[in-house]
PDB file of C-alpha atoms in Angstrom:
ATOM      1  CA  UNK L  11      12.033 -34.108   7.270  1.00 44.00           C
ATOM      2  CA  UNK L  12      11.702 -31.022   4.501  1.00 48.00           C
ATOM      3  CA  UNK L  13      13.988 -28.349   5.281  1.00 47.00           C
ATOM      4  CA  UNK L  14      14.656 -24.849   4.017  1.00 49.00           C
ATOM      5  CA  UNK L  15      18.193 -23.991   3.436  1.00 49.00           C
ATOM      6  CA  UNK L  16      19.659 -20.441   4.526  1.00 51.00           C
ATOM      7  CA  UNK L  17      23.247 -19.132   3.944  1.00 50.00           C
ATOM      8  CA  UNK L  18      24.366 -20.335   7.274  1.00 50.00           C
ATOM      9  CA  UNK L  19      21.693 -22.365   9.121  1.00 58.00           C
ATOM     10  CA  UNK L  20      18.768 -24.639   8.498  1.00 63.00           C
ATOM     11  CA  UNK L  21      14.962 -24.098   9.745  1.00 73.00           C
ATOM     12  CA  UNK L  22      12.303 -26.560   9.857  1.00 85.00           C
ATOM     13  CA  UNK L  23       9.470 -26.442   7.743  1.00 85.00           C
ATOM     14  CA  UNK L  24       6.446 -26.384   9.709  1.00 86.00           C
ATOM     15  CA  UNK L  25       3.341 -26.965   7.150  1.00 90.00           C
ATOM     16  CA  UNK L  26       0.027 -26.070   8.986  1.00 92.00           C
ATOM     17  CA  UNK L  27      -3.483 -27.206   7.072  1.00 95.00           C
ATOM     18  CA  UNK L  28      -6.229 -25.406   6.946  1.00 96.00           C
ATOM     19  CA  UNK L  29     -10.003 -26.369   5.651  1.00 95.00           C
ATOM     20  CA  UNK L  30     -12.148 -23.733   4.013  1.00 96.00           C
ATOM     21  CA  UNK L  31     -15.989 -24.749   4.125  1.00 94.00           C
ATOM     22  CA  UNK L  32     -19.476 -23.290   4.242  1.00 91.00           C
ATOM     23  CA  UNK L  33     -22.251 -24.147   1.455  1.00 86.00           C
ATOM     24  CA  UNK L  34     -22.783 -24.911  -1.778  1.00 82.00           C
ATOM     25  CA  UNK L  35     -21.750 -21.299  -3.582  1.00 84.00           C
ATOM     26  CA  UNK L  36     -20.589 -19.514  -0.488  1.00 88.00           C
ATOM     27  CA  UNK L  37     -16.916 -18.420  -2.284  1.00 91.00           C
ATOM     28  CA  UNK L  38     -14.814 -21.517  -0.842  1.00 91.00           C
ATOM     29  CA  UNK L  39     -13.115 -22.425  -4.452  1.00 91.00           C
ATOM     30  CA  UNK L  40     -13.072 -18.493  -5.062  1.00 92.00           C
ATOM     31  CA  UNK L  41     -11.481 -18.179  -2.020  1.00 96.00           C
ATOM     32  CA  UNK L  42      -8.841 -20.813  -2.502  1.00 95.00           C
ATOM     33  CA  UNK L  43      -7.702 -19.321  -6.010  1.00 93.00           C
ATOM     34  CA  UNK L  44      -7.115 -15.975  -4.535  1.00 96.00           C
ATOM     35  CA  UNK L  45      -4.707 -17.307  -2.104  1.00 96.00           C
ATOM     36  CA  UNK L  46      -3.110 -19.577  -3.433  1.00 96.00           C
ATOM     37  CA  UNK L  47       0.823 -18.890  -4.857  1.00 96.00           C
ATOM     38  CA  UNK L  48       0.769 -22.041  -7.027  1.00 94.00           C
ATOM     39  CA  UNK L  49      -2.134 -23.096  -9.623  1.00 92.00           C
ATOM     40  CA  UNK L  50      -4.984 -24.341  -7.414  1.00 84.00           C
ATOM     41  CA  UNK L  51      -5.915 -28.398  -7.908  1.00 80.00           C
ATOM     42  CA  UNK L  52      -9.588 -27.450  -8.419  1.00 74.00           C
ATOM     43  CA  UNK L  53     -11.874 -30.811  -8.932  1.00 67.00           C
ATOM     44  CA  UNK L  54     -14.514 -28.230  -9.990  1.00 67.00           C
ATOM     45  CA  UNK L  55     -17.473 -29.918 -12.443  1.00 59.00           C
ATOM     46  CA  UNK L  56     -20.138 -28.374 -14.648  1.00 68.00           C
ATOM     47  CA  UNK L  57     -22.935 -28.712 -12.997  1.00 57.00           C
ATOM     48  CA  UNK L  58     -25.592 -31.659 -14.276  1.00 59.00           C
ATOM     49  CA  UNK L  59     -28.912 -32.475 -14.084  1.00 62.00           C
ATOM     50  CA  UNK L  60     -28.881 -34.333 -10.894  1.00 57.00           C
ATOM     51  CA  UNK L  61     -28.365 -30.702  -9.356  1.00 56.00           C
ATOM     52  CA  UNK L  62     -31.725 -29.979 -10.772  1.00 54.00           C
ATOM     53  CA  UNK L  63     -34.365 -29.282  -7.293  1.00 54.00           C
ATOM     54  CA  UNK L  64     -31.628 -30.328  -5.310  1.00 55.00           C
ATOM     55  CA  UNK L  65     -28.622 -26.931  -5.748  1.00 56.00           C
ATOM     56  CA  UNK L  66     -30.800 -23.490  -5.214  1.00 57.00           C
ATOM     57  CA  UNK L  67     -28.580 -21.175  -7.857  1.00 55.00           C
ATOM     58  CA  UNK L  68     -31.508 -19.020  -7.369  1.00 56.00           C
ATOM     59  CA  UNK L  69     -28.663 -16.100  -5.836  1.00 52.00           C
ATOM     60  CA  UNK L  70     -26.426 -17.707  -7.497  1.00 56.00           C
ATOM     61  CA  UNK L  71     -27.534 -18.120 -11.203  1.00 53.00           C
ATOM     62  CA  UNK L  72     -24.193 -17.528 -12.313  1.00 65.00           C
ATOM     63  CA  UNK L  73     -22.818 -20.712 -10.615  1.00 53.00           C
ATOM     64  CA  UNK L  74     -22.164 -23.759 -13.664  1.00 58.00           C
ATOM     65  CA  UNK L  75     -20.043 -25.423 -11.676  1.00 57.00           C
ATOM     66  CA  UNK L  76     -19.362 -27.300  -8.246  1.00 59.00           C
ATOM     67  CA  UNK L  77     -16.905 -29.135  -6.137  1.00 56.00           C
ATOM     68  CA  UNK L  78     -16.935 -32.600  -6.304  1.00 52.00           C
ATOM     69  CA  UNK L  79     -13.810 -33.875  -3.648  1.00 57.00           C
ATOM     70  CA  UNK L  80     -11.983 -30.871  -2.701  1.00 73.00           C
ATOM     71  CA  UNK L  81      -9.601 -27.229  -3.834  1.00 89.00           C
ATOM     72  CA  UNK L  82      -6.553 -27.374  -2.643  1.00 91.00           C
ATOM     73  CA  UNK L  83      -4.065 -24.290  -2.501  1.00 95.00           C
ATOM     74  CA  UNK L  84      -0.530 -23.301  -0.915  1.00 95.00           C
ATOM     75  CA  UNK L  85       0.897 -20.372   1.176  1.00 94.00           C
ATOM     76  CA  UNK L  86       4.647 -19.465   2.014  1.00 91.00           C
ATOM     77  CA  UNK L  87       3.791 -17.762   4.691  1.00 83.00           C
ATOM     78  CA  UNK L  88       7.500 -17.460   5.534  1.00 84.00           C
ATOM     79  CA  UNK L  89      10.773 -19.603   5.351  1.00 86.00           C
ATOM     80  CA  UNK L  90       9.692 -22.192   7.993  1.00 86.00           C
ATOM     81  CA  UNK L  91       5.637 -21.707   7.648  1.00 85.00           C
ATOM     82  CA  UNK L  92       3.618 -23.024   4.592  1.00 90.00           C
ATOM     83  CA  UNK L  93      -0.021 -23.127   4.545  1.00 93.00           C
ATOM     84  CA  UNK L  94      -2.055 -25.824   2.792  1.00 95.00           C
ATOM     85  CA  UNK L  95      -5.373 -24.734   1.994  1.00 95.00           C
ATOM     86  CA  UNK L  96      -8.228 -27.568   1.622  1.00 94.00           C
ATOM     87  CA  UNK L  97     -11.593 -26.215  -0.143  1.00 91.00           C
ATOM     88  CA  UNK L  98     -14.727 -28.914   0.827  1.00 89.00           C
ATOM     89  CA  UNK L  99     -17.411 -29.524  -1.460  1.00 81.00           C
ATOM     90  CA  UNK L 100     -20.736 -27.759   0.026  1.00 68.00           C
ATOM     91  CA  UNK L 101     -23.085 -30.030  -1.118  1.00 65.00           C
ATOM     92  CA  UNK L 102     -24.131 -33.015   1.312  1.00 65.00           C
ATOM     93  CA  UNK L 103     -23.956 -35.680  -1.168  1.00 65.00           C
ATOM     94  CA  UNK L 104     -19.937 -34.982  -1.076  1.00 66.00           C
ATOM     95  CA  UNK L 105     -19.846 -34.744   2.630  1.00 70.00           C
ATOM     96  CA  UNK L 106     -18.372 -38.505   3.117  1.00 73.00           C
ATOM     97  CA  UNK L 107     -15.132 -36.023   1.918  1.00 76.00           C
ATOM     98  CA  UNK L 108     -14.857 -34.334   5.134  1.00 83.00           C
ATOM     99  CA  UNK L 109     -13.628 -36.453   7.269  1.00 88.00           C
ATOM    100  CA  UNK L 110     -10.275 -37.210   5.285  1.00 88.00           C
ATOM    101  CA  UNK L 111      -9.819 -33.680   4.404  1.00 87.00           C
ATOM    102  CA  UNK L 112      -9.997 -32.307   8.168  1.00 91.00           C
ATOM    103  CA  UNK L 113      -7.435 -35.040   9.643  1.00 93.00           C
ATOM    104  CA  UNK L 114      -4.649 -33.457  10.719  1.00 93.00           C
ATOM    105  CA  UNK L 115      -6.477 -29.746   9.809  1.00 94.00           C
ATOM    106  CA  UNK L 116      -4.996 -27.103  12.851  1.00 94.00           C
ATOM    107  CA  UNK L 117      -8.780 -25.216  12.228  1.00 96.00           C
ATOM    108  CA  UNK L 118     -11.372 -23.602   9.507  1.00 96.00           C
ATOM    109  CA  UNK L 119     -12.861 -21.200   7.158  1.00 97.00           C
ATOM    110  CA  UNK L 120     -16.670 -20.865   7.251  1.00 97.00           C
ATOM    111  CA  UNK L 121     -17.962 -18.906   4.705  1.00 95.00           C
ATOM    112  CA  UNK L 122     -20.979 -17.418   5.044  1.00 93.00           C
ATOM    113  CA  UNK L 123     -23.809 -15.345   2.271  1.00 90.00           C
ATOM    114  CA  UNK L 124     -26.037 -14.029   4.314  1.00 89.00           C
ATOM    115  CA  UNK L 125     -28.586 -14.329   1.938  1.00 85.00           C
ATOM    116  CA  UNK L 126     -28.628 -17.883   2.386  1.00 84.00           C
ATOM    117  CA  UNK L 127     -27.281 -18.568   5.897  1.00 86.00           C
ATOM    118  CA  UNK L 128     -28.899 -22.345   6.632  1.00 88.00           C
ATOM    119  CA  UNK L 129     -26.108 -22.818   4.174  1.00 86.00           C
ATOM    120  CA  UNK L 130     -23.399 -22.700   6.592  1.00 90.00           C
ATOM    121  CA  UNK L 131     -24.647 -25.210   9.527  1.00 92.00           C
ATOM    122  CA  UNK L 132     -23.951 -27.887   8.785  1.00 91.00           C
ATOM    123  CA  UNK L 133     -20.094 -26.688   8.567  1.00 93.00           C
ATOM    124  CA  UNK L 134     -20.613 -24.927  11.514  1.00 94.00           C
ATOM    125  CA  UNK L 135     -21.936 -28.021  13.327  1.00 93.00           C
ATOM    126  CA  UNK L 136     -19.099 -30.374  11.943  1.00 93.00           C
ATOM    127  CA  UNK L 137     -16.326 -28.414  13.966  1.00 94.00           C
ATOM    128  CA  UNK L 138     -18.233 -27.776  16.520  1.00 94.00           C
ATOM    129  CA  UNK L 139     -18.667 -31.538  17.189  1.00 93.00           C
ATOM    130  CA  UNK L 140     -15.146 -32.326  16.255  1.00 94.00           C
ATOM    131  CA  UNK L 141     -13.836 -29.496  18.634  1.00 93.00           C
ATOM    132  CA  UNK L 142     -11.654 -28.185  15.522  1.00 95.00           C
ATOM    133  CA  UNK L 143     -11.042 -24.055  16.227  1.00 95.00           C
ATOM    134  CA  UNK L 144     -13.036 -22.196  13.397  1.00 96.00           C
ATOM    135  CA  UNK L 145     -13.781 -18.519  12.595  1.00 96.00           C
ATOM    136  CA  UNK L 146     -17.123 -17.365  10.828  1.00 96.00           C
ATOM    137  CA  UNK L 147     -15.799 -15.547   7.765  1.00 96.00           C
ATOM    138  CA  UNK L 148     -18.790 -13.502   5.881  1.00 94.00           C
ATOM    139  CA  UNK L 149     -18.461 -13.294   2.482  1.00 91.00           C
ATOM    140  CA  UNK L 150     -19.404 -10.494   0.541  1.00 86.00           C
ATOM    141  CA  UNK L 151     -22.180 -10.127  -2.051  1.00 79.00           C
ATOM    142  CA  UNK L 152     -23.684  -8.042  -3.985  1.00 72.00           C
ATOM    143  CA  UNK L 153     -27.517  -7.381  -2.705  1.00 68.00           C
ATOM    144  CA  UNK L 154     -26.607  -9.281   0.530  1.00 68.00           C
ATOM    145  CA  UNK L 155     -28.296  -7.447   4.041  1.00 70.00           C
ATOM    146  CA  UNK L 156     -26.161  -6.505   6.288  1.00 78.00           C
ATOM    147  CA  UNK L 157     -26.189  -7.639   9.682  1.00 80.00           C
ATOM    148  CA  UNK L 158     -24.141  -5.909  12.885  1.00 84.00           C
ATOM    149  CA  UNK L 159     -21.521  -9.428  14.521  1.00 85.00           C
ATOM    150  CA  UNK L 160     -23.870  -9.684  17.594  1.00 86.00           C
ATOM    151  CA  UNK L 161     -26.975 -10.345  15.026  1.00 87.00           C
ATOM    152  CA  UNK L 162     -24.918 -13.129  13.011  1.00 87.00           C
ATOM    153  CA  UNK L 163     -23.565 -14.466  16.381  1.00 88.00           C
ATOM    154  CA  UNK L 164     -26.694 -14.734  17.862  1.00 89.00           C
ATOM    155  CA  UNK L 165     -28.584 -16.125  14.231  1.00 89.00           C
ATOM    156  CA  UNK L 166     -25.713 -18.519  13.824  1.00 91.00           C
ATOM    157  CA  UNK L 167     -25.785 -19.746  17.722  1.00 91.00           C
ATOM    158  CA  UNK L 168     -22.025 -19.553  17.715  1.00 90.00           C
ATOM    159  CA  UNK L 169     -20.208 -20.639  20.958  1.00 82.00           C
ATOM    160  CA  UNK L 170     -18.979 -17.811  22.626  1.00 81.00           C
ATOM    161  CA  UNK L 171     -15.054 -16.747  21.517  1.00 86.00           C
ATOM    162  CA  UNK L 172     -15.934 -17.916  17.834  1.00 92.00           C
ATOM    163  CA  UNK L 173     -14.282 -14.904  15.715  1.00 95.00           C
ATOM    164  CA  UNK L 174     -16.853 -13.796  12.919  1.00 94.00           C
ATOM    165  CA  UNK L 175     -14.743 -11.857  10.344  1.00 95.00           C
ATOM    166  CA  UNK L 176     -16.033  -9.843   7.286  1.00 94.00           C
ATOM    167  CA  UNK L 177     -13.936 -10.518   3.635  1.00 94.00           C
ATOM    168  CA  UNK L 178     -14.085 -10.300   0.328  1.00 95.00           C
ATOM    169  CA  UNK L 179     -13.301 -14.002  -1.088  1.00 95.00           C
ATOM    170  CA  UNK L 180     -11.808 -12.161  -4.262  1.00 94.00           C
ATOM    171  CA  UNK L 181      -9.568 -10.059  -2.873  1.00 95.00           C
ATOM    172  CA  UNK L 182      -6.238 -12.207  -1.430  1.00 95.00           C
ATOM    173  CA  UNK L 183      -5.588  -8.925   1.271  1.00 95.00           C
ATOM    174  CA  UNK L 184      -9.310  -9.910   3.102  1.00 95.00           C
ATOM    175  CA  UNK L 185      -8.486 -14.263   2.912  1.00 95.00           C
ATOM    176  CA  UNK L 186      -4.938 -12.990   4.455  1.00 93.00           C
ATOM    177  CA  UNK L 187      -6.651 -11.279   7.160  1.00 95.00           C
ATOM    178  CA  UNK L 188      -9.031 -13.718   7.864  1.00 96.00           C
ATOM    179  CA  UNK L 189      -6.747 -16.434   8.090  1.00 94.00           C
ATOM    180  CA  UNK L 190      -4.515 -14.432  10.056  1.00 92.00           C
ATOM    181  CA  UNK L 191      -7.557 -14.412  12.495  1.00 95.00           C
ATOM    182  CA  UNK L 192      -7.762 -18.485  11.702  1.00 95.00           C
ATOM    183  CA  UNK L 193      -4.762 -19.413  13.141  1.00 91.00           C
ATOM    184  CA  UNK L 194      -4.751 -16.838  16.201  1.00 92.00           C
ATOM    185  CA  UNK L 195      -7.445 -18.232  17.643  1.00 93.00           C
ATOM    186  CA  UNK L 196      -6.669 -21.835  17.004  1.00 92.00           C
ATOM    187  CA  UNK L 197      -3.254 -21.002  19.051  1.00 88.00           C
ATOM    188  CA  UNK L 198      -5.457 -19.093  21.859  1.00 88.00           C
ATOM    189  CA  UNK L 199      -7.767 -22.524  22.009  1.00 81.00           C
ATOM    190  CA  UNK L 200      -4.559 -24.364  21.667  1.00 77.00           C
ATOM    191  CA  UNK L 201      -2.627 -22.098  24.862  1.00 72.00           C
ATOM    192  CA  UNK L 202      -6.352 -22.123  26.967  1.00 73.00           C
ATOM    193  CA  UNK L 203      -6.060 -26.152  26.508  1.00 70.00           C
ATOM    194  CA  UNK L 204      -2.432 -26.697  27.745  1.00 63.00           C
TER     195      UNK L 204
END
């Protein structure tokens, strides 16, 4: 048992893990670098010809790189709370990933371009199935339309409850807040369930 000692007393560290998915370029290894207080593990790989008709980089022509098993990333949150964050690859042929990296997971990221929304079902779907708490987190970028939450609700047939935030991937102040979202409603779930 990891504990955190204090002058006088000892507290127990409680380590809480969180996923961050979504599709292939949607800001989840951005995402995880911005938060993270220690050098991200990033398994990030230039991208190869067997990406070729199968990756669109078409609004994201910038992209030379992917995610191959997983970011991962670590918050103090305070003395007895760390965060671990766990980036999934967004492409399907990494998806047998998944399952390992949301054991044990207390909820999840979705990130969302609303340019290329069909991106982020097949996330969406995967908690939904597994019953794992997740908020809707859309990600900001350049050119992208912007919808009111009711529209991307009702596009993204979200159950009803399911937060849908608005963030900047970038900026560590908007994955704070969204995460800060993350884990209140996986306690409100958690409190409905009990």
């Amino acid at each position: 048992m990891d504990y955190v000692r204090g002058d006088t007393d000892r507290t127990e560290l409680i380590p809480l893990k969180v996923l961050v998915a979504g599709g292939f370029g949607a800001g989840k290894t951005t995402l995880v670098t911005a938060l993270s207080e220690i050098p991200p593990l990033l398994t990030e790989q230039e991208m190869t010809t067997a990406s070729i008709g199968v990756d669109d980089t078409g609004l994201v022509p910038e992209k030379r790189t992917t995610t191959v098993a997983m970011d991962f990333g670590r918050i103090t949150v305070d003395e007895s709370l760390l965060l671990y964050l766990f980036g999934t690859p967004g492409q399907s042929r990494f998806w047998f990933m998944w399952d390992e990296l949301a054991r044990g997971c207390v909820g999840a990221v979705v990130l969302v371009d609303l340019r290329r929304v069909d991106d982020c079902f097949p996330a969406i779907d995967y908690f939904e199935n597994r019953g794992i708490p997740f908020v809707v987190a859309v990600n900001s970028f350049p050119g992208a339309d912007t919808y009111d939450d009711e529209t991307v609700l009702d596009a993204l047939a979200l159950p009803p409850g399911c937060p849908v935030v608005r963030m900047d991937a970038r900026q560590p102040e908007s994955g704070l807040r969204t995460l800060i979202v993350l884990v209140e409603h996986a306690l409100a779930r958690t409190a409905v369930a009990s």
